[in-house]
XYZ file of N, CA, C and O in Angstrom:
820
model
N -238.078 -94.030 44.589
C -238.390 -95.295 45.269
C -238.574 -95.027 46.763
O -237.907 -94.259 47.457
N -239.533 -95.748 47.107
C -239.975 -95.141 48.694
C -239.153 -95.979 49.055
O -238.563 -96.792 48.344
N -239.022 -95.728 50.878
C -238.289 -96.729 51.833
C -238.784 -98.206 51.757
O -237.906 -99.068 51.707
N -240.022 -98.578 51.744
C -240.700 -99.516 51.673
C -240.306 -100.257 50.335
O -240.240 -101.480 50.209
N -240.096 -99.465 49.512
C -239.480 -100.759 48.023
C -238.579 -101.063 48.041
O -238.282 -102.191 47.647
N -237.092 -99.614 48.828
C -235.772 -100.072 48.974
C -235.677 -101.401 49.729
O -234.703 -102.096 49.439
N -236.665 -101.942 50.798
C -236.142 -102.422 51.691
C -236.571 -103.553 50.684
O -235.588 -104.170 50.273
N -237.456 -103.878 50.309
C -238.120 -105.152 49.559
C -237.120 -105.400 48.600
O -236.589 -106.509 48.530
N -236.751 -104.283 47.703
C -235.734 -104.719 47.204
C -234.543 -105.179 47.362
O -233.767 -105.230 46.407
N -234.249 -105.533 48.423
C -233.035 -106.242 49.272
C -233.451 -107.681 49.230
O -232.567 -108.418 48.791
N -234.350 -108.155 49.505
C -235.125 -109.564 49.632
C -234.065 -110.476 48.694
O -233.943 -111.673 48.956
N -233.205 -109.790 47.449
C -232.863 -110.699 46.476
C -231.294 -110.781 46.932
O -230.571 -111.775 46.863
N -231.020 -109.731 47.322
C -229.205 -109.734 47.927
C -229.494 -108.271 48.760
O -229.656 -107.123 48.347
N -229.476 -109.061 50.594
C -229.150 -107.661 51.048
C -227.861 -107.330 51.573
O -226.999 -108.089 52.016
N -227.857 -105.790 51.429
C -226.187 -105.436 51.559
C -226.588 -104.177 52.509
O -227.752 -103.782 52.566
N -225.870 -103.769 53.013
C -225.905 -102.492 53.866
C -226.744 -102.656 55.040
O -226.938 -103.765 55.538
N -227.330 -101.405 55.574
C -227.795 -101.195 56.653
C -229.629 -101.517 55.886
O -230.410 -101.938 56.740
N -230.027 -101.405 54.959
C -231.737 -101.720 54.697
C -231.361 -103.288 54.186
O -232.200 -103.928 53.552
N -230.331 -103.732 54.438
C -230.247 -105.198 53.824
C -230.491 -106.277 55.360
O -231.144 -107.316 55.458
N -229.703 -105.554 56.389
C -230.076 -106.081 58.015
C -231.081 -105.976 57.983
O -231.725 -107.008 58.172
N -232.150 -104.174 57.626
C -233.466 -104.562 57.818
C -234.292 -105.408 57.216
O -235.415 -105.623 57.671
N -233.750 -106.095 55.916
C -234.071 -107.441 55.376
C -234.351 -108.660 55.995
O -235.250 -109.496 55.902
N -233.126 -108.506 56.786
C -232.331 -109.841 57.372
C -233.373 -110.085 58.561
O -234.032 -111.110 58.736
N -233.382 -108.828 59.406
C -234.570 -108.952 60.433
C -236.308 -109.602 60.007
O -236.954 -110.353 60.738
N -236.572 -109.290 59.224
C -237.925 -109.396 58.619
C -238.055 -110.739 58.221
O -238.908 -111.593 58.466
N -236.856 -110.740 57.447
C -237.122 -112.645 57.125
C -236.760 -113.361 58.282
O -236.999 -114.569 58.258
N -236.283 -112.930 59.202
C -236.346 -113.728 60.355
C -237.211 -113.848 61.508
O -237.025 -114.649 62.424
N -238.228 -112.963 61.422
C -239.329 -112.381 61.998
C -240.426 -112.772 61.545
O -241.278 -113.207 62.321
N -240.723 -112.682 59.733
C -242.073 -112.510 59.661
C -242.682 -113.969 59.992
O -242.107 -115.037 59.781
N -244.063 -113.780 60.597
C -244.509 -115.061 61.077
C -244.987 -116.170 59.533
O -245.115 -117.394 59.552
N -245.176 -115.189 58.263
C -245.084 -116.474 57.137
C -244.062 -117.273 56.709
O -244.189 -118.337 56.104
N -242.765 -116.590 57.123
C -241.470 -117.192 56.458
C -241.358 -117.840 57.239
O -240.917 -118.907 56.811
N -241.588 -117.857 58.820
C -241.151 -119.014 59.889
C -242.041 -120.114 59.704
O -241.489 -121.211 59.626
N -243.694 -120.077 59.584
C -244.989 -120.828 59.110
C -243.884 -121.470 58.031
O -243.057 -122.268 58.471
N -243.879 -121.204 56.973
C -243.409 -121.527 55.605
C -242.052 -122.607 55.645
O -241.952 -123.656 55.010
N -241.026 -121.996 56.614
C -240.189 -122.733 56.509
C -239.624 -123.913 57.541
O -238.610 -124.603 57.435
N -240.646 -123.893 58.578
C -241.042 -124.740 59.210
C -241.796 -126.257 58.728
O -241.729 -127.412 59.148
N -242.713 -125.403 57.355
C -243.102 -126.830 56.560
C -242.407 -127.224 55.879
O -242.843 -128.343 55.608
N -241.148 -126.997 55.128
C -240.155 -127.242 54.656
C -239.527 -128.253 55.305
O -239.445 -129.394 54.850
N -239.022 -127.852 56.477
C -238.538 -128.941 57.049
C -238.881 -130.376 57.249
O -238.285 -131.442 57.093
N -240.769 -129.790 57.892
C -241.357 -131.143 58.402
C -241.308 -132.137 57.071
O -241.000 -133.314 57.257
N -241.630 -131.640 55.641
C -240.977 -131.866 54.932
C -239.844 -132.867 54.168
O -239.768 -133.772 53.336
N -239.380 -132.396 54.675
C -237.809 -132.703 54.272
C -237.958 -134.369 54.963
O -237.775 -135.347 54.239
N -238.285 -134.499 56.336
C -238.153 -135.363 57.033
C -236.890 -135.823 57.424
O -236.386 -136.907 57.129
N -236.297 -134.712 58.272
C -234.658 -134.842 58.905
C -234.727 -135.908 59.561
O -235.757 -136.274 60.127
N -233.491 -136.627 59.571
C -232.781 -138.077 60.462
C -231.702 -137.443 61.053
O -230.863 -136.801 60.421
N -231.706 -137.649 62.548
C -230.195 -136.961 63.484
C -229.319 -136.924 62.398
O -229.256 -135.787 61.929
N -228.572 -137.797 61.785
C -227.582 -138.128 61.187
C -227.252 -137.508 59.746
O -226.156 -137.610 59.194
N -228.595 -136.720 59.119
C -228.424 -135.871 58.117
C -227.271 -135.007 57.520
O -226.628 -134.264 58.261
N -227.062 -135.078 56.475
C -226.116 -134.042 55.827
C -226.440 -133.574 54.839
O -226.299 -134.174 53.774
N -227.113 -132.022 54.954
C -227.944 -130.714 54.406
C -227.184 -130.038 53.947
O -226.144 -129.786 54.555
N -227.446 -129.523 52.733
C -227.243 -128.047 52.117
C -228.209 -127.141 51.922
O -228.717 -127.151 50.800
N -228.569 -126.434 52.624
C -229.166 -124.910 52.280
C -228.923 -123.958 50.846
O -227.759 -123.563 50.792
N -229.307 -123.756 50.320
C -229.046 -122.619 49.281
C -229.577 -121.278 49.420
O -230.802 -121.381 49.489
N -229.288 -120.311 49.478
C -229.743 -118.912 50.178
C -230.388 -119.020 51.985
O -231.547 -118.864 52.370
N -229.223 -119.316 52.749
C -229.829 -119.154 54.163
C -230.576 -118.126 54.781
O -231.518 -118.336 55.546
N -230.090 -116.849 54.399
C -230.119 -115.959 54.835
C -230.519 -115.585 56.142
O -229.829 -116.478 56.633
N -230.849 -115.237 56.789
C -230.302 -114.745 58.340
C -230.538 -116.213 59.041
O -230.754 -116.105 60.248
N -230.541 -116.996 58.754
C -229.462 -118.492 59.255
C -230.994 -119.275 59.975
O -230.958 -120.436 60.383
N -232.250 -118.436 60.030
C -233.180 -119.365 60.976
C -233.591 -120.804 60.818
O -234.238 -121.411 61.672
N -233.203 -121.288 59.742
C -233.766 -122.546 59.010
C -232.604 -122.994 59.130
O -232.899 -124.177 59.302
N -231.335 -122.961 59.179
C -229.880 -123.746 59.526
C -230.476 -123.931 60.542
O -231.089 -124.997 60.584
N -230.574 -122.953 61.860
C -230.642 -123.387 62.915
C -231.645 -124.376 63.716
O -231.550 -125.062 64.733
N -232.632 -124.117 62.778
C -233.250 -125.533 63.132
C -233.270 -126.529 62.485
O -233.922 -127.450 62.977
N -232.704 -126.738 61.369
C -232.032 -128.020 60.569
C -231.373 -128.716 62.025
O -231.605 -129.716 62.704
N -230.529 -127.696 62.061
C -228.719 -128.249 63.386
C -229.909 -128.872 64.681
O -229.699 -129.875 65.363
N -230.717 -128.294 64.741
C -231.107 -128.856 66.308
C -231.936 -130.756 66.053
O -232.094 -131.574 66.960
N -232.221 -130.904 64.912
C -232.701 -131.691 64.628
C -231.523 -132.849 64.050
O -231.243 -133.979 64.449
N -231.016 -132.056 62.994
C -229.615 -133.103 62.523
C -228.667 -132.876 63.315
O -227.840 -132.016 63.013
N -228.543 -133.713 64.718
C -227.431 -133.230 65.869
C -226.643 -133.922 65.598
O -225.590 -133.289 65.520
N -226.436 -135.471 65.278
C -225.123 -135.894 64.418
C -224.706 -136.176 62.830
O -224.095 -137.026 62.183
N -225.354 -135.045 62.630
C -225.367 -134.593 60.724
C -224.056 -133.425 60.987
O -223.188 -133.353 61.857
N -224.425 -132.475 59.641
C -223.950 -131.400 59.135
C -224.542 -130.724 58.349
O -224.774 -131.052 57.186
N -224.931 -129.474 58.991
C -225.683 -128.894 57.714
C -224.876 -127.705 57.265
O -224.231 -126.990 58.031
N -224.957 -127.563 56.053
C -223.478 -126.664 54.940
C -224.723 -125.768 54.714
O -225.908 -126.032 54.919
N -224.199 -124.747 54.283
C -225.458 -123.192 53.862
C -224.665 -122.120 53.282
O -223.989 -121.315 53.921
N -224.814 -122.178 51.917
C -224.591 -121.072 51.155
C -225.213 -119.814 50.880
O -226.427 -120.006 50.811
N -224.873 -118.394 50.660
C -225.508 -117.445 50.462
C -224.750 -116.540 49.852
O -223.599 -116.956 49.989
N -224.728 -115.444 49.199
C -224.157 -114.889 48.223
C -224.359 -113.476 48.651
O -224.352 -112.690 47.703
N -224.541 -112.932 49.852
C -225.157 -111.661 50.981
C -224.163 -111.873 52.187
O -224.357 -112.588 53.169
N -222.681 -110.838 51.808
C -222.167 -110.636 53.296
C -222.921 -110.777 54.644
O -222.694 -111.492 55.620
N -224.134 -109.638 54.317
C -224.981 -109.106 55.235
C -225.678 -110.646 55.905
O -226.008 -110.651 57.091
N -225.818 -111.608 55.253
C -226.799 -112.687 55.655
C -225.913 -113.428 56.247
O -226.197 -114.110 57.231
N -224.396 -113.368 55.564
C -223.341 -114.096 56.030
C -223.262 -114.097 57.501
O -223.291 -115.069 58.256
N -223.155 -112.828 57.785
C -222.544 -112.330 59.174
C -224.203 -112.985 60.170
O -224.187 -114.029 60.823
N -224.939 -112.450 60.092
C -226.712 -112.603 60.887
C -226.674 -114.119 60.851
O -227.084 -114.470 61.958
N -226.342 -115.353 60.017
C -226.383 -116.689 60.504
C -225.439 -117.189 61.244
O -225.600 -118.150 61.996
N -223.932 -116.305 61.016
C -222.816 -116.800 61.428
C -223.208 -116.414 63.047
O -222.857 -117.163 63.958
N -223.799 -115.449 63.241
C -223.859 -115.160 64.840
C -224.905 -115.796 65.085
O -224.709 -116.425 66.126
N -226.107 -116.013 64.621
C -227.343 -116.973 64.997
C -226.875 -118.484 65.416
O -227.600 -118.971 66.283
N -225.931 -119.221 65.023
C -225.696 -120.162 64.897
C -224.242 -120.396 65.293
O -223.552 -121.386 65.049
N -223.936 -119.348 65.918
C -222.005 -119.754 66.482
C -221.760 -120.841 67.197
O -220.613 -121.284 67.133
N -222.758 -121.549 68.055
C -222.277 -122.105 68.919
C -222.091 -123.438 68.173
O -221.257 -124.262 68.549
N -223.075 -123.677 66.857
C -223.578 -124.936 66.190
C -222.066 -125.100 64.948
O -221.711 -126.175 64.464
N -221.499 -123.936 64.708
C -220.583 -123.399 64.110
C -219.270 -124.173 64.356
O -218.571 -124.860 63.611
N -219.122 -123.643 66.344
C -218.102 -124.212 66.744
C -217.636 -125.379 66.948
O -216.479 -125.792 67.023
N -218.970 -126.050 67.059
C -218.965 -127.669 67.411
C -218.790 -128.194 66.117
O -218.816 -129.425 66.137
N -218.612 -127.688 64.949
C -218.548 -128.076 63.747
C -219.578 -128.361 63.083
O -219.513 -128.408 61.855
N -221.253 -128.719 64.053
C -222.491 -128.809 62.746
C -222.697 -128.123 62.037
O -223.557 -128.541 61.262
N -222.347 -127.147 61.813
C -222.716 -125.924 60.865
C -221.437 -125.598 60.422
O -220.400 -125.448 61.069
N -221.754 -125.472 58.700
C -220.447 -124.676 57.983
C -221.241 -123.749 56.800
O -222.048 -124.130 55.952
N -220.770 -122.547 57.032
C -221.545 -121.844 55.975
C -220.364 -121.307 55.581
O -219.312 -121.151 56.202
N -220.884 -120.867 53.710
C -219.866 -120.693 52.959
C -220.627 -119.152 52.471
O -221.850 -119.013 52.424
N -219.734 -118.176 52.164
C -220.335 -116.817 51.312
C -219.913 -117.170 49.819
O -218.753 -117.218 49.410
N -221.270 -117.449 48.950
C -220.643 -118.348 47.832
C -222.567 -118.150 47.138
O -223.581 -118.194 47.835
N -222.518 -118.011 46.123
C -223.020 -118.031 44.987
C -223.515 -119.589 44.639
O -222.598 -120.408 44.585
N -224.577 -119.978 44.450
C -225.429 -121.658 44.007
C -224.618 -121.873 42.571
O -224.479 -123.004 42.107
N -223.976 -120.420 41.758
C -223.366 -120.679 40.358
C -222.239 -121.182 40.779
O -221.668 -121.849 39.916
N -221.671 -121.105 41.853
C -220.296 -120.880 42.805
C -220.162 -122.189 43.364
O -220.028 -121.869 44.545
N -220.109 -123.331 43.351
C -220.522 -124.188 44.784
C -218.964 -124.149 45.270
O -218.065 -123.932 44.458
N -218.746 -124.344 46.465
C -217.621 -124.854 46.776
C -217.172 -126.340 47.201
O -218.051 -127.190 47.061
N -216.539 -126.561 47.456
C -215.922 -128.195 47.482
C -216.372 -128.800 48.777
O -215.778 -128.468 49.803
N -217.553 -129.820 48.841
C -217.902 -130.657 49.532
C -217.481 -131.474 50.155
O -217.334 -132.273 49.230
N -217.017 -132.170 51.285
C -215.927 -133.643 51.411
C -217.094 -134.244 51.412
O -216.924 -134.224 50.193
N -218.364 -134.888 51.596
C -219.135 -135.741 50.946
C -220.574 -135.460 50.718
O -221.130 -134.374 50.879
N -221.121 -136.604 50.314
C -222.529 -135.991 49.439
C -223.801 -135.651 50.652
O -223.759 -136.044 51.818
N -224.877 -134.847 50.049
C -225.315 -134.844 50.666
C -226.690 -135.738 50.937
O -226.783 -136.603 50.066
N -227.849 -135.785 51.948
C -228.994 -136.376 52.084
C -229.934 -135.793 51.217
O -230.596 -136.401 50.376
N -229.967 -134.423 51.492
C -230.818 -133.407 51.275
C -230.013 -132.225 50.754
O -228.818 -131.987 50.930
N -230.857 -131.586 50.126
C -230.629 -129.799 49.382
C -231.889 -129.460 49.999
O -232.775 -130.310 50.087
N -232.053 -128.156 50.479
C -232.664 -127.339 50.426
C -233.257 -125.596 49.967
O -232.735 -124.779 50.725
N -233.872 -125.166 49.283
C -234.060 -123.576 48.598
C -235.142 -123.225 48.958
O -236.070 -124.023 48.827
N -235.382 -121.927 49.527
C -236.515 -121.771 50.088
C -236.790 -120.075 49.162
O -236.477 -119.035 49.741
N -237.152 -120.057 48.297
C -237.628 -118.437 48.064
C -236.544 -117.838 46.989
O -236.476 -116.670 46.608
N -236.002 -118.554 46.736
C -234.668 -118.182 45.677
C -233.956 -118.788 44.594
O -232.966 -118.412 43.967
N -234.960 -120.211 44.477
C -234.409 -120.701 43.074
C -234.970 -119.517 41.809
O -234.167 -119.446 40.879
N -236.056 -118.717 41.679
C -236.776 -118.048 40.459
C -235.375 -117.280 40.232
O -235.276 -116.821 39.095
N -234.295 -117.051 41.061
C -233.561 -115.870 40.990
C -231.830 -116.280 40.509
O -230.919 -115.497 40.240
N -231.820 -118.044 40.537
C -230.796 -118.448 40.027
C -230.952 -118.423 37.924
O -231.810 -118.225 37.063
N -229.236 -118.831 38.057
C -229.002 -118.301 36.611
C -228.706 -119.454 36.303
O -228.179 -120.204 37.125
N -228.989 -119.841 35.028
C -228.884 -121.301 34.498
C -229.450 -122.612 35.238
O -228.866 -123.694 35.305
N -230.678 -122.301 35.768
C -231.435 -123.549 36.605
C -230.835 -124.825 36.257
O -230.134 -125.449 37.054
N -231.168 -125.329 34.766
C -230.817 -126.664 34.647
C -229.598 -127.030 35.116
O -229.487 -128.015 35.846
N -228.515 -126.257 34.739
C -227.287 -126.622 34.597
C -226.942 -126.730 36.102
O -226.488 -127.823 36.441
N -227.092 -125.686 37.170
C -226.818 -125.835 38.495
C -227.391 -126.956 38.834
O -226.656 -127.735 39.441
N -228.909 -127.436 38.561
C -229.244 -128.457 39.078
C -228.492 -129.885 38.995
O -228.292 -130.799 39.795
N -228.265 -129.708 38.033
C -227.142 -131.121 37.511
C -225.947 -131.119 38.426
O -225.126 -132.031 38.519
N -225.951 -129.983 39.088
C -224.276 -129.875 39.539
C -224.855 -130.174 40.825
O -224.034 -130.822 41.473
N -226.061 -129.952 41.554
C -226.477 -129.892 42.656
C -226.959 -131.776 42.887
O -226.766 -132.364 43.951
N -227.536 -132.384 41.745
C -227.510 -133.389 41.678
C -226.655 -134.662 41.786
O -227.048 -135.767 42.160
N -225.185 -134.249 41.321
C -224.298 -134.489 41.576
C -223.523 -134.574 43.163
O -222.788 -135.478 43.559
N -223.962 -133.281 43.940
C -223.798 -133.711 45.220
C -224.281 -134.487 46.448
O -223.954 -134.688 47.618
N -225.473 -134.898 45.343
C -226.537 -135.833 46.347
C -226.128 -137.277 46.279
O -225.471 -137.726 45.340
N -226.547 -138.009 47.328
C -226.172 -139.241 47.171
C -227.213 -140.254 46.902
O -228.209 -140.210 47.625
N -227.171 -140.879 46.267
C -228.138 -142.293 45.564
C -229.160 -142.006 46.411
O -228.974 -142.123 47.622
N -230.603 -141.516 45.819
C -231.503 -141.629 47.089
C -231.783 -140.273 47.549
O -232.889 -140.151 48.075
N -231.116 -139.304 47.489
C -231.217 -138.164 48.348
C -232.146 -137.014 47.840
O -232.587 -136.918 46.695
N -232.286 -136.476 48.492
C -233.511 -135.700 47.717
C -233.643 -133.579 48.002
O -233.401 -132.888 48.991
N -234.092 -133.250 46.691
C -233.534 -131.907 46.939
C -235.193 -130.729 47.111
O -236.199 -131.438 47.145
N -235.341 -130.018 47.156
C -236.737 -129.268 47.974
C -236.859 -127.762 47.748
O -236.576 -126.941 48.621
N -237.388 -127.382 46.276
C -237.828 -126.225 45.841
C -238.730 -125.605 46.585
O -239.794 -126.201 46.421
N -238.882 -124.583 47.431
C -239.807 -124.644 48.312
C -239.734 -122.665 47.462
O -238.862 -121.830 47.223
N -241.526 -122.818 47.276
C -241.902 -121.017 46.984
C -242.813 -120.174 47.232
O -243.957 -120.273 46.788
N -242.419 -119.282 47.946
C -243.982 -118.573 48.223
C -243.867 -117.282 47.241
O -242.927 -116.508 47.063
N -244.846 -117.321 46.809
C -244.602 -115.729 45.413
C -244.773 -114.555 46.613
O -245.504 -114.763 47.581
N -244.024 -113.307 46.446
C -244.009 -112.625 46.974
C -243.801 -111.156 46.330
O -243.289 -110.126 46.770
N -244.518 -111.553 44.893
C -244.128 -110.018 43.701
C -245.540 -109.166 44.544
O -245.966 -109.662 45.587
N -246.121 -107.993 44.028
C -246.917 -107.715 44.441
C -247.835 -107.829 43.152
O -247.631 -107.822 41.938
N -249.253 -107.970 44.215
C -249.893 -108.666 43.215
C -250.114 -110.149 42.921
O -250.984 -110.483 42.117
N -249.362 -111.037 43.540
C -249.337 -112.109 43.745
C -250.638 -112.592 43.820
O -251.596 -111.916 44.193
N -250.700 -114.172 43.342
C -252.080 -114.900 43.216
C -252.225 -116.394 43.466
O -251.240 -116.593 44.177
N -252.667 -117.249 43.367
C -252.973 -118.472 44.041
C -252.135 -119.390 42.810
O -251.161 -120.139 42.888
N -253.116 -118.896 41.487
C -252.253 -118.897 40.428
C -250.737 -118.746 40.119
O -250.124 -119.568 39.439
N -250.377 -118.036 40.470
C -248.689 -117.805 40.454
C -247.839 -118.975 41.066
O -246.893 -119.492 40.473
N -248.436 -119.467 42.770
C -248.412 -120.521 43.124
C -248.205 -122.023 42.348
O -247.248 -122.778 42.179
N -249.479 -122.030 42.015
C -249.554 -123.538 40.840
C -248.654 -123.069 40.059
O -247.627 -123.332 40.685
N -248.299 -122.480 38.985
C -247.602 -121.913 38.037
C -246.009 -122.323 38.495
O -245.237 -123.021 37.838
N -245.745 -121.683 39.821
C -243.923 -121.347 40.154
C -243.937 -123.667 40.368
O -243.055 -124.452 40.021
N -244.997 -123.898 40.891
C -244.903 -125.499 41.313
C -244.255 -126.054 40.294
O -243.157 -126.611 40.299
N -245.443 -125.763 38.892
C -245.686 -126.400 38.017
C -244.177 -126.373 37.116
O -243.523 -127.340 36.726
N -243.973 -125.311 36.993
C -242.213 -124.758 36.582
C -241.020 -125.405 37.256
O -240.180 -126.008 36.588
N -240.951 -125.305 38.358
C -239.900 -125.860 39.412
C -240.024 -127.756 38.671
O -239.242 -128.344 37.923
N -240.779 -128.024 39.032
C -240.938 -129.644 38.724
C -240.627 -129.550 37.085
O -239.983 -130.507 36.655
N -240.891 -128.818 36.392
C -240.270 -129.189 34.850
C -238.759 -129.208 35.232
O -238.163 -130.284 35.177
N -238.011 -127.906 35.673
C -236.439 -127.716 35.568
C -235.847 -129.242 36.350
O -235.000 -129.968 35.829
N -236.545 -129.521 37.766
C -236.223 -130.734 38.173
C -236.102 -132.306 37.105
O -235.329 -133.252 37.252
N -237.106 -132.111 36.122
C -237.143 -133.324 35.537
C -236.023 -133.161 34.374
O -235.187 -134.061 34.296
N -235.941 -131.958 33.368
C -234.759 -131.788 32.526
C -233.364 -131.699 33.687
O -232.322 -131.522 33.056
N -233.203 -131.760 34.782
C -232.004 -132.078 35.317
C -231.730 -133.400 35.766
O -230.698 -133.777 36.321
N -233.044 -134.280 35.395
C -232.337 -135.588 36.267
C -232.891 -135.959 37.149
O -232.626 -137.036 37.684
N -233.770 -135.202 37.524
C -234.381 -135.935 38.952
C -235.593 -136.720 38.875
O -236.423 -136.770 37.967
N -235.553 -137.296 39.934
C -237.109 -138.740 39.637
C -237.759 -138.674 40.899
O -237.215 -138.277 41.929
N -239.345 -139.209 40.765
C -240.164 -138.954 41.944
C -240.671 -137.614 42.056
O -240.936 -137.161 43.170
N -240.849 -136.863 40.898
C -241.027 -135.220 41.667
C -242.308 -135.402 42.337
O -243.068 -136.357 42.178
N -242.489 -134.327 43.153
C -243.654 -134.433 43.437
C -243.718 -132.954 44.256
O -242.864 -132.363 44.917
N -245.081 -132.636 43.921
C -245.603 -131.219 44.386
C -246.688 -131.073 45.771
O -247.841 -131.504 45.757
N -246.218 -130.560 46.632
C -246.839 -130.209 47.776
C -247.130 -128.710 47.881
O -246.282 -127.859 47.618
N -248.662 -128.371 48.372
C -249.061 -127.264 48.635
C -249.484 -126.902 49.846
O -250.109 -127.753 50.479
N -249.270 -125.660 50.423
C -250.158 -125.357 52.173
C -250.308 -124.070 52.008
O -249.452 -123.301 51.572
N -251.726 -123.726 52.453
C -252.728 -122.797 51.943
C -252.226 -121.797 52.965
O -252.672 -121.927 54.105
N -251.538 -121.014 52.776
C -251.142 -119.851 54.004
C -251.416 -118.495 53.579
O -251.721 -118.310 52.401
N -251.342 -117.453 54.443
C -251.814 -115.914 54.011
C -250.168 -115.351 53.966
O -249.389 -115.659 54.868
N -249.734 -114.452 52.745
C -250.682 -113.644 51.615
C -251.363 -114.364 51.172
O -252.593 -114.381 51.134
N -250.066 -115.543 50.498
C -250.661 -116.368 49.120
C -249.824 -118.063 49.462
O -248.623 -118.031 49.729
N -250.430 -119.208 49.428
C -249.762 -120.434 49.435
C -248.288 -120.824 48.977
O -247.545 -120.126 48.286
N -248.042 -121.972 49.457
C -246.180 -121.710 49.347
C -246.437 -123.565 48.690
O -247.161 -124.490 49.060
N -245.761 -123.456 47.956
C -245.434 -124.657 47.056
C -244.289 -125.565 46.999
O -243.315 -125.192 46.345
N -244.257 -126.807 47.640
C -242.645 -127.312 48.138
C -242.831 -128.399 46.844
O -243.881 -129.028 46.713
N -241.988 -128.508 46.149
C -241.042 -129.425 44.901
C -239.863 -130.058 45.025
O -238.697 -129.699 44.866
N -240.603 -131.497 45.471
C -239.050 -132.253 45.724
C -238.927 -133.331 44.276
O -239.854 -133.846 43.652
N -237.464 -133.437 44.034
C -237.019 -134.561 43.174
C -236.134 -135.210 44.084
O -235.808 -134.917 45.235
N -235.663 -136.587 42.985
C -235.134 -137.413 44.147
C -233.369 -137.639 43.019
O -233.296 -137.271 41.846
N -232.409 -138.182 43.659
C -231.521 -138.667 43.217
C -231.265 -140.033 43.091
O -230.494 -140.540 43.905
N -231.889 -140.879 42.019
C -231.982 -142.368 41.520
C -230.657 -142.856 41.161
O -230.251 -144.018 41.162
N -229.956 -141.621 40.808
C -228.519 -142.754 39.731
C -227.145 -142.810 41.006
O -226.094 -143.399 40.755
């Protein structure tokens, strides 16, 4: 395996010293910032928001959640020491003031919430959770009447295609509807390699 696959292969959990060089890249490359920038706009944050992240990883999308939800809270899980540590310092100051709480914790894992949230967010890492439906139900559960959660994917296998795109959309919005959720709806933005596909459901009950 060349250097170039080790490092890619970190993309899913990085650990060590080629897992930072992970950590750097996704915080760097100008598609993941493009990408998760539309996520947000997205999302359509209110100061007062209270967010969960699912795979933060090197914390750039907390941190601009926090600058936007300034009397919210945004919570961010990740299951990568390595990502742990790169948001915890990206974001100390947002940390200290209490907007930010990140947990080193597994989406199979959740830990204990004191209340629900507005929003969920996943950007690049639901294909890689285990038991979709079932987490979703649990993730559904933390939302509050109304709140709404945001599959967001850019394919990034090699080889990737426009196709894969529609496809990961078209998939995401099934697991959303066998979990419960209402309103799905699929958004696309045409970016280079390949387009990124945001899938929101809503929380009705």
């Amino acid at each position: 395996m060349s250097l170039v696959e080790k490092v890619v292969a970190q993309f899913a959990h990085p650990t060590g010293f080629l897992g930072n060089i992970a950590g750097f890249i996704m915080a760097h490359r100008p598609s993941n910032l493009e990408r998760n920038e539309w996520a947000i706009f997205l999302l359509n944050l209110q100061p007062s928001d209270r967010v969960l992240e699912i795979g933060f990883g090197p914390g750039v999308t907390i941190q601009k959640m926090s600058e936007i939800a300034i009397y919210g809270v945004i919570w961010g899980i990740d299951h990568s020491e390595v990502m742990f540590r790169q948001a915890s310092k990206r974001n100390q100051r947002a940390i200290s003031a209490g907007r930010v709480r990140l947990v080193l914790t597994s989406v199979s894992q959740l830990p204990s919430f004191d209340d629900p949230f507005d929003k969920i967010l996943a950007v690049n890492n639901f294909h890689n959770w285990d038991n979709k439906t079932d987490v979703l139900r649990k993730l559904r559960e933390q939302l509050r009447k109304g709140g709404i959660i945001a599959l967001v994917h850019q394919p990034r296998i090699p080889g990737a295609t426009e196709d894969d795109a529609t496809e990961a959309g078209e998939r995401f919005a099934r697991y959303l509807e066998m979990a419960g959720f209402k309103d799905i709806k699929v958004e696309r933005k045409i970016m280079k390699p390949i387009s990124t596909v945001y899938v929101q459901g809503r929380n009705v009950q």
